[in-house]
Every structure is written in structure tokens, then in C-alpha cells.
């Protein structure tokens, strides 16, 4: 056999080295792949451990609370924590319970079962759940959770009904719920709110039955026992400028029981028969009001039960709620600018409106068109508030300019003062229907009756004041001017005086405003503002009388007539042609032309 040559030995060595290098590379790749798999496995293990820790924390965040029956408990709910609320010492004769949880924040989540469902749980700032009791049941458990990322204070209570021997079968609030996911819905819902009004809805109640009796009365839309029940709607206004948790909880406590509602609340409406539970109430943004309903069964010894109270501020602090305006911008810069400008104009009108008669004419002409234009643009379009204010002032300027031009050209005092008297009458009628109980009569739900009565009240002022034009001018400018001054104070202090002239106009714009129940709070600051308005008006009348008492005329002359007279006075004597007296056919056409 032939021995390999040097060339062949060299070639074989190279092949061996190549195979060795290839083997080392494959081993290196396998090592890298193994390390990568180890890293992925470690990450998955860490993720699993992290979820396990979270699961353990979630299990540990379940707290137990024991609250006595018919008593109020204020507690702090930790973020993302579930509370198991146990209620004991329930009377064996009680027929049903109402669970209530209240908070300033829209984060309370309550359920009657540990595993919540749509028909056993709900979320909101005021949550109420109703539960029928089984025979001999003396203890119940329900669950409350704070869904927010921070701790909140909550007020918890459980009310029992049917334990009174005199009223063993009280009606069940929300027992005939046909519009909600809950089978029993005793909650009062705010459907929507705007600057003027809020829509309040609640479900019909069902008649009560003795403890342990099954089945429960059936609810239907035609003939059912629940149609014999009577409903009373009550309201309670929270203290103004005190939107704190203490005042919030205190107001709810006062309106939680039947006796408390009747003691502290104001009854605004009564309903019977097939009432569908939809009410429109007047509202003021930022003014808290507590709503509650008492349902009474006239057949069962007039036994009564209360719904779950609900607080409405006519606005919301929840940025995700688009059914109500935001509470963070109640005092809008556009409105503040408008009221500041109107208060300056009101000061001029109040103390020197008749003295500067041109300003009076322009103002009342603008008032006739400006306010309706602003209200129409702001309520029937999507235009921003600042743009609506500009449009209102623009149309007001056009109306004032038209009346001013007519007076400038013709100088007719009587038609001008008639427009002034009508605006004065509008202010009088608005106050009559707004301040006091006159505007809350049920007859005003008929638009024809309301329109005829309101128009008659407006025309009363021109009928009795048009013969006294000077006194009418003094009173109208003083009252309207002082009203504009106090409107700025009323708006900034969240009072109600600035709404006096707006509500009658809002009735003509909003479709369902005729059903609005106008019950507004009259606190001490409202009375002070009204008294200051009257004092300013009296001071304005006296000041204007002193300024104009030496004038020979009650009203200034027409500017066009004055301009014509001045032209005649300044015409040269030689250009003035004397009038022809006793002219006949023999009188020369040219006289004194020497």
C-alpha cells in the first residue's frame, strides 16, 4: 500500500480541523439555545409567582364588617378591597330588607351574592338593594367593594320592614321593576340634568305580603295590586357652600327613614294609580338636593316604606358621565363676564336711567330681543356658551338699535314707554311665578292656562302705569337696574335670583318644561339678596327723582325734532321767507323783493 504524500497529509489535516470547528460551533449554538430557553422559563415562572402573589393579596383584601340592623355605620373602604357585610339580630317578623351604601364618589359596588351578577348588584354613589327574607332568617350577608384606586368614606345601613305589629305588610319599594336589571330596584335614578332641570326616575313598588308567604304578588301593566299604592316625592336641600362628606351624610341620614323623610323633607308631589315614576324637577348646578319617595298602601292600614335616598348636584364630578354637566366649571368665565357687564349697565340704569333716556330706550329695546335669542341659541344648538353670549348681545344690540332709531326719528313717548312697561311687566310676572308658591300649582302644567295667566300678569303693569309715564320710567329703570346688579352677586354666590327672568323663557324652549316642579331653596342668603334688591331699587328711584325734578319736561325731545329746530335757528335772516298772510288771487307772488 502506497504511503500518503505530503500534499494528501496536509489536505486531511485541513478536513479534520474543519470538522472540529463545525462541531464546536454546533455545541455553542446548542448552549445559546439552552440559555434562551432557561431565560424564558424563568420569566414565565416569575410571572406565575407574581400572579400568585396578587391572588394572595386579593384574597387577603377581603374584610369582614358586622353592622347592627336599623343603624348607620360610617366606614372607610380601602381601594380595590371587598367587604363582606354581615347583618344580624333581624326580627323574625320582618318581611324584607333594604341595603344602602352611600358615598360622594361613584365607586360603590354592592351585591347580595359573593359572585355578583347584573340582577344582584349595581354601582353608583348611592346603591340600594332589596332582599326578601326567608322564614326564620335572622342573618344576611352582602358585599361592598371600592372600585377606586384610593380610599373613600362610605355610609352603610340596613333597614328592615314588616317588624312593626301595626304594619305587618308594608309595600316593597321597587318591587315592580320593569326597567332595570335588578329584580327589586328601590333606587332613585337621575336620568339627565342640565342648567335648569333634572329628570328623576324610580321603579314602581309592589304590595307587601306576610312573612314567608310565597309566591309574591305578580306585577303587570294592566290590572295589578300595585296600582292601589300612593307615592309621595320629597326633597331636602343640603346646606349651601358645604359640599363636604359630613353635610352629605347628614342629609342622607335625615332622608333615610319614613319618619325622617316626613320630618325633614318637603313634599313636592303626590302620585297614584298607573304612575310611571318619571318626574322633572328644577335644579341649580352645585346645589345639593336629596330626593326620596315614600310609598303608602292605603288598604294595608296605610303602611309605608321609603326608597333609597339619592343626592343630586345637577352636575357630576365623574369625567366619564356625559348625562350631566361637570361640577368643576360651575362658574363659567363667559357667564361671569356677561354678568359683570350687565351689572355695570344696571348701575347706570338704576341711578340715572331716566336722566340718560337714550340709554334706557336702547336697553329695553335690546332686552326685548337679547334674552330670548341667548336662550334659544344656548338650549337648541351645540354652540359654546361664550359664542351664545356674543350672539345674545349681538341680537340685543340690534333690538336696542331698532327701538332707538324709531324714537330718534319720531319721538313717540307713548309707544316707547309701552315697550318699557311690557318689560317691566315681564319682570313682575316672573317674580310672581318664581318667588312663592304660585308657580307650583298643578294647573300650570297646561300651557294654555299658563300662557294666558302669565300674559295677563304682564299686561297688568302697562294698564295701571302707562298713564304715569314718568313714574313708570323711574320704576322700570330702578328695578331692572338693581336686578342686574344683584344678578352678578346671585350667580357668584350660587343663589336663585338671577334665574327669575330665565325660567319663563326656558318654558318656551324646553319641550317638557311645563311639567317641571319649581321648588328652589330660599336660604338666608336668598332673602338677603332679595332685600338688597328692593333697597337698591328704592335708592335708584329717589336718586333719579332728585336728578330730574328740575327738568321742565318729563321726557327729552325727539333728537330729529331738535335737529330741525337748530337748523331753523341757524338759518340766515335774509334766507327766511316770511309767511304769506291773507293771500288771494291779487296778491303778488314775490313780496319784499326790493
C-alpha atoms as one frame of an Amber mdcrd trajectory, in Angstrom:
protein
   0.000   0.000   0.000   1.244   3.427  -1.007   2.087   5.884   1.732   0.245
   9.287   1.569   2.129  12.128   0.131   2.750  15.420   1.959   0.011  17.095
  -0.052  -2.520  14.455   0.921  -1.456  14.652   4.582  -1.946  18.401   4.538
  -5.405  18.085   2.948  -6.522  15.506   5.509  -5.386  17.731   8.341  -7.425
  20.614   6.990 -10.541  18.457   6.757 -10.088  17.311  10.336  -9.703  20.894
  11.570 -12.850  21.927   9.670 -14.883  19.128  11.209 -13.634  20.048  14.670
 -14.553  23.726  14.171 -18.008  22.734  12.859 -18.581  20.548  15.903 -17.563
  23.366  18.274 -19.984  25.772  16.548 -22.945  23.408  16.867 -22.195  22.931
  20.547 -22.069  26.703  21.020 -25.419  27.153  19.279 -26.958  24.497  21.465
 -25.622  26.230  24.568 -27.095  29.544  23.492 -30.475  27.928  22.735 -30.449
  26.241  26.122 -29.716  29.514  27.896 -32.535  31.246  25.979 -34.973  28.544
  26.971 -33.844  28.876  30.562 -34.439  32.628  30.491 -37.934  32.193  29.011
 -38.761  29.581  31.625 -37.566  31.840  34.430 -39.674  34.707  33.113 -42.760
  32.537  32.975 -42.061  31.292  36.476 -41.662  34.835  37.777 -44.914  35.873
  36.073 -46.694  32.942  37.644 -45.300  33.817  41.063 -46.364  37.462  40.550
 -49.919  36.442  39.708 -49.919  34.116  42.672 -48.850  36.955  44.959 -51.577
  39.177  43.539 -54.089  36.420  44.040 -52.963  36.026  47.639 -53.247  39.800
  48.158 -56.700  39.796  46.657 -57.722  37.009  48.985 -56.263  38.853  51.929
 -58.073  42.112  50.921 -61.463  40.645  51.777 -62.611  42.232  55.034 -65.484
  41.366  57.327 -67.787  44.013  58.785 -70.650  43.458  61.196 -73.298  46.190
  61.369 -76.415  46.237  63.577 -79.830  46.351  61.980 -81.538  49.761  61.521
 -78.355  51.617  62.470 -75.945  53.702  60.412 -72.268  52.831  60.112 -69.689
  55.153  58.530 -66.519  53.363  57.468 -63.527  53.799  55.174 -63.344  51.499
  52.168 -59.816  50.676  51.079 -59.001  50.711  47.356 -59.887  47.563  45.392
 -60.980  45.823  48.574 -64.085  43.701  49.006 -66.030  43.889  52.269 -68.327
  41.147  53.484 -71.035  42.903  55.495 -72.891  40.732  57.979 -76.185  41.892
  59.438 -77.623  40.133  62.456 -80.406  40.457  65.024 -83.061  40.628  62.302
 -86.612  40.423  63.576 -88.315  37.129  62.804 -91.396  39.024  61.627 -89.531
  41.248  59.137 -90.573  40.650  55.514 -87.770  42.344  53.565 -84.557  44.377
  53.974 -83.051  47.327  52.111 -79.253  47.519  51.950 -77.835  51.009  51.429
 -74.318  52.265  50.707 -73.643  55.966  50.094 -70.507  57.847  49.114 -69.576
  61.130  47.436 -67.787  59.116  44.753 -69.270  56.949  42.040 -67.254  53.922
  43.146 -69.510  51.869  45.433 -70.189  48.383  44.128 -72.686  46.314  46.085
 -74.048  42.817  45.635 -76.241  40.393  47.531 -74.156  37.442  46.328 -70.442
  36.732  46.571 -70.305  36.153  42.825 -72.053  39.273  41.504 -74.392  39.327
  38.532 -76.393  42.013  36.748 -79.586  41.209  38.636 -77.985  41.147  42.108
 -75.511  44.069  42.015 -75.094  47.677  40.916 -72.575  50.525  41.010 -73.021
  54.194  41.886 -72.616  56.860  44.587 -75.844  55.699  46.267 -76.556  51.992
  45.996 -79.637  50.242  47.319 -80.560  46.563  47.188 -83.773  44.896  48.363
 -83.939  41.328  49.648 -86.967  39.243  50.639 -86.378  37.309  53.868 -86.963
  33.610  54.211 -88.883  32.170  57.089 -86.889  32.297  60.361 -83.968  34.074
  58.652 -82.192  36.241  61.222 -78.874  36.936  59.476 -77.871  38.034  55.965
 -74.616  38.782  54.193 -73.943  41.232  51.386 -70.809  42.532  49.699 -69.452
  46.034  49.111 -66.381  46.984  47.089 -64.487  50.210  46.463 -63.592  50.214
  42.773 -61.430  53.331  43.035 -57.658  53.417  43.472 -57.906  55.459  46.679
 -59.752  55.025  49.956 -63.237  56.549  50.277 -65.656  57.083  53.136 -68.966
  55.265  52.898 -72.155  55.191  54.908 -73.694  51.719  55.303 -77.045  50.764
  56.745 -79.671  48.022  56.556 -83.347  48.813  57.161 -85.911  46.124  57.991
 -89.622  46.363  57.201 -92.561  44.342  58.476 -91.331  44.054  62.051 -93.927
  46.560  63.300 -97.013  44.778  64.569 -99.220  47.636  63.384 -97.812  47.485
  59.849 -97.008  43.839  59.118 -97.236  44.091  55.315 -95.578  47.334  54.132
 -95.212  47.887  50.364 -91.921  46.884  48.769 -90.083  49.848  47.119 -89.090
  48.986  43.575 -90.885  45.648  43.823 -92.317  46.011  40.313 -89.148  46.946
  38.486 -89.661  46.693  34.734 -86.870  48.991  33.515 -83.744  47.854  35.398
 -81.624  44.715  35.529 -82.385  44.398  39.227 -85.400  42.328  40.106 -86.103
  44.702  43.011 -84.862  48.250  42.426 -85.543  50.724  45.251 -83.066  53.262
  43.880 -83.872  56.752  42.616 -82.072  57.419  39.336 -81.010  60.752  37.805
 -81.642  60.205  34.095 -80.180  63.562  32.989 -79.539  67.101  34.204 -78.942
  70.483  32.600 -78.702  74.092  33.720 -82.417  74.348  34.558 -83.845  70.933
  35.396 -83.209  67.294  36.266 -85.106  64.151  35.334 -85.749  61.795  38.265
 -86.919  58.211  37.772 -87.856  55.381  40.134 -89.490  51.980  39.739 -92.994
  51.126  40.899 -93.458  49.406  44.225 -95.303  46.193  44.935 -97.770  45.396
  47.664 -96.449  43.671  50.756 -97.205  40.140  51.868 -96.888  38.435  55.266
 -93.546  36.985  56.225 -92.667  33.771  54.438 -95.662  33.780  52.084 -94.959
  32.609  48.520 -95.403  33.419  45.707 -95.119  37.200  45.718 -97.804  39.333
  44.013 -97.372  39.461  40.253 -96.686  42.793  38.592 -98.394  43.587  35.295
 -99.125  46.565  33.088-102.928  46.278  33.190-104.716  45.231  36.364-102.475
  44.558  39.336-102.473  45.183  43.049 -99.572  47.650  42.839-101.826  50.263
  41.217-103.526  50.918  44.542-100.313  52.307  46.040 -99.722  56.019  46.636
 -96.368  57.781  46.173 -95.059  60.953  47.746 -91.951  62.706  46.382 -89.897
  64.610  48.973 -86.832  66.832  48.665 -84.325  68.183  51.159 -81.735  70.822
  50.252 -78.238  70.455  51.607 -76.578  73.488  53.206 -75.109  75.743  50.549
 -71.313  76.131  50.308 -70.920  72.943  52.398 -70.444  70.176  49.854 -68.484
  68.104  52.344 -68.858  64.487  53.329 -70.257  65.422  56.725 -73.115  67.505
  55.292 -73.627  64.891  52.563 -74.002  62.038  55.045 -76.104  64.151  57.396
 -78.565  64.980  54.621 -78.886  61.318  53.647 -79.433  60.275  57.276 -82.315
  62.734  57.573 -83.983  61.359  54.436 -83.377  57.653  55.023 -86.395  56.545
  57.072 -90.107  57.176  56.634 -90.295  59.325  59.775 -87.152  61.265  58.810
 -88.402  61.990  55.308 -91.703  63.321  56.614 -89.967  65.381  59.290 -87.135
  66.993  57.328 -88.256  66.699  53.718 -90.609  68.913  51.716 -93.342  67.119
  49.827 -93.423  68.386  46.260 -95.737  65.936  44.513 -98.127  63.013  45.035
 -98.840  60.227  42.571-101.352  57.400  42.398-102.674  54.733  40.057-100.542
  53.908  36.993 -97.809  56.484  37.562 -94.671  55.503  35.630 -92.151  57.043
  38.032 -90.720  59.856  35.869 -90.544  63.382  37.313 -88.855  66.570  36.100
 -87.612  68.890  38.862 -85.946  72.269  38.746 -82.283  72.282  39.727 -79.334
  74.560  40.349 -75.838  73.423  39.464 -73.786  72.871  42.597 -76.777  72.986
  44.960 -77.139  69.568  46.568 -80.656  68.211  46.985 -81.710  64.856  48.458
 -84.593  63.045  46.750 -86.659  60.306  48.323 -90.031  58.673  47.772 -92.443
  57.254  50.325 -94.834  54.601  49.078 -98.030  54.008  51.053-100.582  51.213
  50.855-103.997  52.664  51.793-105.516  49.181  52.099-102.885  47.712  54.474
-103.507  50.186  57.318-101.615  52.917  55.403 -98.320  51.134  55.932 -95.370
  52.916  54.294 -91.817  52.310  53.171 -89.041  54.583  51.932 -86.940  54.250
  48.815 -83.150  54.670  48.869 -82.317  58.430  49.044 -80.339  59.973  46.188
 -78.329  63.215  46.217 -78.248  65.351  43.070 -75.950  68.326  42.473 -77.253
  68.860  38.880 -73.682  68.125  37.822 -71.120  65.387  38.216 -67.526  65.015
  39.319 -67.180  61.896  37.169 -65.444  62.743  33.887 -66.939  59.671  32.193
 -70.545  60.698  32.897 -71.863  62.681  29.938 -75.522  62.830  31.044 -74.811
  65.735  33.419 -72.640  68.855  33.216 -69.373  68.935  35.108 -69.242  70.297
  38.650 -65.709  71.606  38.142 -66.728  74.571  35.970 -69.981  75.794  37.507
 -68.842  79.431  37.408 -68.016  79.752  33.726 -65.827  82.717  32.705 -68.251
  83.620  29.924 -71.163  83.963  32.319 -69.077  85.915  34.821 -68.018  88.356
  32.090 -71.624  88.720  30.964 -72.925  89.408  34.463 -70.126  91.897  35.169
 -71.013  93.844  32.023 -74.717  93.730  32.834 -74.102  94.854  36.418 -72.228
  97.931  35.177 -75.101  98.733  32.838 -77.525  98.056  35.682 -75.754 100.534
  37.929 -76.174 103.262  35.292 -79.840 102.366  34.788 -80.641 102.121  38.486
 -79.349 105.572  39.446 -79.554 107.586  36.217 -81.588 105.601  33.699 -84.327
 108.201  33.232 -81.780 111.025  33.260 -79.965 109.390  30.331 -83.126 108.484
  28.468 -81.264 107.294  25.353 -79.610 104.522  27.397 -82.998 103.496  28.765
 -84.504 103.250  25.278 -81.567 101.243  23.954 -81.564  98.874  26.963 -85.244
  97.946  26.855 -85.129  97.504  23.102 -82.165  95.160  23.475 -83.770  93.324
  26.384 -86.815  92.512  24.271 -84.732  90.543  21.755 -81.414  89.744  23.506
 -82.584  87.379  26.270 -84.813  85.217  24.039 -82.049  84.999  21.429 -79.462
  83.888  24.003 -81.791  81.268  25.462 -82.711  79.855  22.049 -79.079  79.577
  20.905 -77.851  78.083  24.204 -80.546  75.412  24.509 -81.336  74.384  20.938
 -77.833  74.251  19.440 -74.374  72.895  20.178 -72.762  76.333  20.210 -70.348
  77.057  23.064 -71.506  79.253  25.933 -69.200  82.141  25.052 -70.495  82.147
  21.467 -74.107  82.118  22.713 -73.371  85.120  24.915 -71.878  87.005  21.960
 -74.897  86.138  19.793 -77.287  87.221  22.544 -75.564  90.580  22.903 -75.475
  90.956  19.119 -79.201  90.424  18.735 -79.788  92.592  21.792 -77.774  95.374
  20.166 -79.874  95.032  17.024 -83.122  95.240  19.013 -81.891  98.205  21.029
 -80.713  99.949  17.864 -84.092  99.494  16.176 -86.034 100.979  19.103 -83.505
 103.787  19.479 -83.758 104.722  15.781 -87.549 104.742  15.925 -87.518 107.029
  18.927 -84.833 109.232  17.335 -86.882 109.761  14.180 -90.409 110.056  15.575
 -90.019 110.790  19.296 -93.219 108.993  20.274 -93.058 108.660  24.048 -96.179
 106.543  24.481 -95.151 103.596  22.210 -91.648 103.683  23.672 -92.932 103.578
  27.231 -95.331 100.801  26.257 -92.325  98.579  25.445 -90.730  99.654  28.737
 -93.939  98.788  30.583 -94.135  95.347  28.932 -90.574  94.539  30.025 -91.405
  95.818  33.491 -94.488  93.581  33.463 -92.386  90.605  32.418 -90.155  91.121
  35.461 -93.239  91.411  37.681 -94.850  88.238  36.267 -91.582  86.298  36.506
 -91.224  87.190  40.181 -94.849  86.270  40.867 -94.438  82.823  39.314 -90.917
  82.203  40.600 -90.877  83.583  44.142 -93.552  81.937  46.235 -95.981  79.047
  45.818 -97.909  80.464  42.838 -95.664  78.855  40.236 -96.079  75.325  41.665
 -99.814  74.961  41.103-100.776  71.886  39.087-102.925  73.961  36.744 -99.801
  75.473  35.151 -98.929  72.139  33.540-101.414  73.226  30.862 -99.501  75.531
  28.524-102.621  77.457  27.538-103.579  78.224  31.135-100.024  79.194  31.991
 -99.590  81.345  28.894-102.846  83.245  29.371-102.196  83.870  33.069 -98.583
  84.909  32.533 -99.564  87.262  29.689-102.322  88.779  31.818 -99.817  89.412
  34.614 -97.510  91.137  32.116-100.316  93.366  30.806-101.369  94.413  34.307
 -98.331  96.690  34.547 -98.983  98.688  31.340-102.673  99.034  32.193-102.016
 100.644  35.576 -98.777 102.508  34.857 -98.985 103.784  31.268-100.927 106.958
  32.323 -97.979 107.848  34.566 -95.149 107.638  32.065 -92.523 109.455  34.139
 -93.137 107.331  37.252 -93.150 104.227  35.047 -89.741 105.186  33.641 -88.310
 105.739  37.133 -89.637 102.431  38.496 -88.702 100.325  35.459 -85.115 101.567
  35.253 -84.583 101.348  39.022 -85.978  97.812  39.351 -84.306  96.402  36.244
 -81.022  98.141  37.007 -80.908  96.895  40.593 -81.872  93.417  39.383 -78.866
  93.355  37.020 -76.587  94.434  39.856 -77.846  91.693  42.169 -77.761  89.084
  39.379 -73.960  89.153  39.469 -73.973  88.579  43.234 -76.615  85.861  42.886
 -74.653  83.977  40.222 -71.351  84.105  42.072 -72.955  83.088  45.382 -74.961
  80.272  43.695 -78.249  81.883  44.675 -81.506  81.853  42.691 -82.364  85.493
  41.918 -80.578  85.501  38.551 -82.872  82.666  37.402 -86.058  84.708  37.828
 -86.194  86.017  34.250 -84.748  82.822  32.725 -87.280  80.213  33.846 -90.317
  81.639  31.950 -88.226  81.762  28.779 -86.914  78.238  29.378 -90.514  77.021
  29.437 -90.973  78.174  25.849 -87.778  76.408  24.698 -87.815  73.056  26.528
 -90.499  70.637  25.424 -91.347  69.124  28.833 -90.700  72.202  30.961 -94.429
  72.598  31.620 -94.210  69.503  33.861 -91.292  70.954  35.797 -91.774  71.240
  39.549 -90.119  74.517  40.546 -89.104  74.110  44.173 -85.955  76.088  44.866
 -84.219  76.678  48.196 -84.749  80.031  49.861 -81.958  80.219  52.373 -80.939
  83.256  54.384 -78.627  84.474  51.628 -81.527  84.411  49.119 -83.635  86.551
  51.455 -80.731  88.966  51.958 -80.217  89.280  48.187 -83.930  89.964  47.610
 -83.967  92.597  50.377 -80.876  94.276  48.901 -82.586  94.279  45.500 -85.582
  96.156  46.933 -83.339  98.617  48.811 -81.299  99.340  45.668 -84.490  99.888
  43.665 -85.824 102.386  46.215 -82.472 104.197  46.284 -82.464 104.290  42.474
 -85.943 105.830  42.296 -85.029 108.517  44.836 -81.731 109.331  43.092 -83.346
 109.642  39.667 -86.138 111.803  41.062 -83.583 114.210  42.531 -81.664 114.334
  39.247 -84.707 115.104  37.068 -87.012 117.112  39.339 -85.852 120.463  37.886
 -86.443 119.430  34.282 -89.273 121.298  32.558 -90.211 118.256  30.518 -90.867
 114.692  31.718 -89.041 113.293  28.683 -86.431 114.792  26.377 -87.459 115.929
  22.925 -87.019 113.801  19.862 -83.456 114.252  18.517 -84.760 114.637  14.955
 -87.076 117.498  16.025 -84.265 119.158  17.959 -82.029 118.892  14.896 -84.715
 120.532  12.728 -85.199 123.356  15.219 -81.489 124.037  15.370 -81.350 124.246
  11.583 -84.111 126.855  11.597 -82.390 128.877  14.322 -79.096 128.996  12.447
 -80.649 129.842   9.042 -79.681 133.488   7.996 -82.424 136.080   8.305 -82.312
 137.061   4.633 -82.932 133.463   3.592 -86.031 133.143   5.709 -89.131 133.844
   3.589 -91.955 135.355   5.667 -95.242 133.546   5.506 -97.976 134.926   3.255
-100.953 136.163   5.270-104.449 136.665   3.775-103.287 135.716   0.296-105.720
 135.858  -2.641-105.616 135.942  -6.431-104.438 139.588  -6.450-101.562 139.050
  -4.006 -98.132 139.269  -5.763 -96.152 136.073  -5.757 -92.967 137.923  -4.866
 -93.039 140.145  -1.797 -90.394 142.391  -0.249 -88.014 141.851  -3.130 -86.671
 145.332  -3.365
